Amino acid sequence: GSYTRKRMCINGIESVRRNSQDCKKFNRKASSSSEPYFNLKAFNGKILGISQVFEDKVSRDSGIESVKSKAPIAPVEDLSKKV
């Protein structure tokens, strides 16, 4: 979804950063055609993000590790002021 207030957006970003550090927040899934993917959930169970589908479970798990390592330091670009 989209955010209607900048503060809510910032809170969402911080939620991804925090929850990406908790292995229990990553749910390993498979699509209807058995393609592996994952989602990241917040403490309240709300889905924060859904990954792409991966070729295999090893690739999916590498994707999770990538999110865990990159999310806390990922740059944020504020496009709200750009025309």
C-alpha positions as semicolon CSV with decimal commas, in nm:
position;residue;x (nm);y (nm);z (nm)
1;G;0,000;0,000;0,000
2;S;0,091;0,362;-0,006
3;Y;0,133;0,604;0,281
4;T;-0,072;0,920;0,317
5;R;0,159;1,083;0,572
6;K;0,536;1,115;0,566
7;R;0,564;1,015;0,935
8;M;0,380;0,689;0,860
9;C;0,623;0,619;0,575
10;I;0,923;0,678;0,800
11;N;0,770;0,448;1,063
12;G;0,724;0,182;0,793
13;I;1,090;0,208;0,692
14;E;1,200;0,175;1,053
15;S;0,972;-0,126;1,095
16;V;1,139;-0,300;0,799
17;R;1,481;-0,221;0,942
18;R;1,391;-0,359;1,286
19;N;1,198;-0,664;1,176
20;S;1,457;-0,763;0,915
21;Q;1,691;-0,846;1,202
22;D;1,456;-1,110;1,349
23;C;1,478;-1,445;1,168
24;K;1,129;-1,535;1,292
25;K;0,979;-1,247;1,093
26;F;1,073;-1,405;0,760
27;N;0,812;-1,652;0,636
28;R;0,939;-1,893;0,377
29;K;0,664;-1,966;0,126
30;A;0,600;-2,134;-0,209
31;S;0,380;-2,001;-0,487
32;S;0,097;-2,205;-0,636
33;S;0,351;-2,334;-0,889
34;S;0,593;-2,431;-0,606
35;E;0,833;-2,141;-0,664
36;P;0,998;-2,033;-0,337
37;Y;0,960;-1,678;-0,205
38;F;0,939;-1,508;0,133
39;N;0,756;-1,233;0,311
40;L;0,862;-1,015;0,601
41;K;0,612;-0,951;0,878
42;A;0,594;-0,691;1,152
43;F;0,545;-0,774;1,520
44;N;0,168;-0,736;1,471
45;G;0,164;-0,988;1,186
46;K;0,118;-0,732;0,908
47;I;0,315;-0,815;0,594
48;L;0,578;-0,548;0,534
49;G;0,706;-0,686;0,207
50;I;0,693;-0,980;-0,032
51;S;0,996;-1,098;-0,224
52;Q;1,032;-1,198;-0,583
53;V;1,000;-1,568;-0,662
54;F;1,327;-1,758;-0,668
55;E;1,460;-2,048;-0,869
56;D;1,517;-2,262;-0,560
57;K;1,514;-2,256;-0,180
58;V;1,887;-2,184;-0,158
59;S;1,840;-1,867;-0,366
60;R;1,541;-1,766;-0,152
61;D;1,744;-1,811;0,166
62;S;2,027;-1,604;0,013
63;G;1,767;-1,334;-0,058
64;I;1,663;-1,335;0,307
65;E;2,027;-1,301;0,415
66;S;2,067;-1,010;0,174
67;V;1,769;-0,827;0,324
68;K;1,897;-0,894;0,676
69;S;2,237;-0,745;0,595
70;K;2,128;-0,453;0,375
71;A;1,803;-0,327;0,530
72;P;1,957;-0,162;0,839
73;I;2,195;0,049;0,629
74;A;1,992;0,101;0,312
75;P;1,975;0,464;0,200
76;V;1,635;0,633;0,193
77;E;1,554;0,864;-0,094
78;D;1,280;1,118;-0,022
79;L;1,085;1,170;-0,345
80;S;0,800;1,357;-0,179
81;K;0,951;1,697;-0,258
82;K;1,043;1,621;-0,618
83;V;0,816;1,732;-0,897
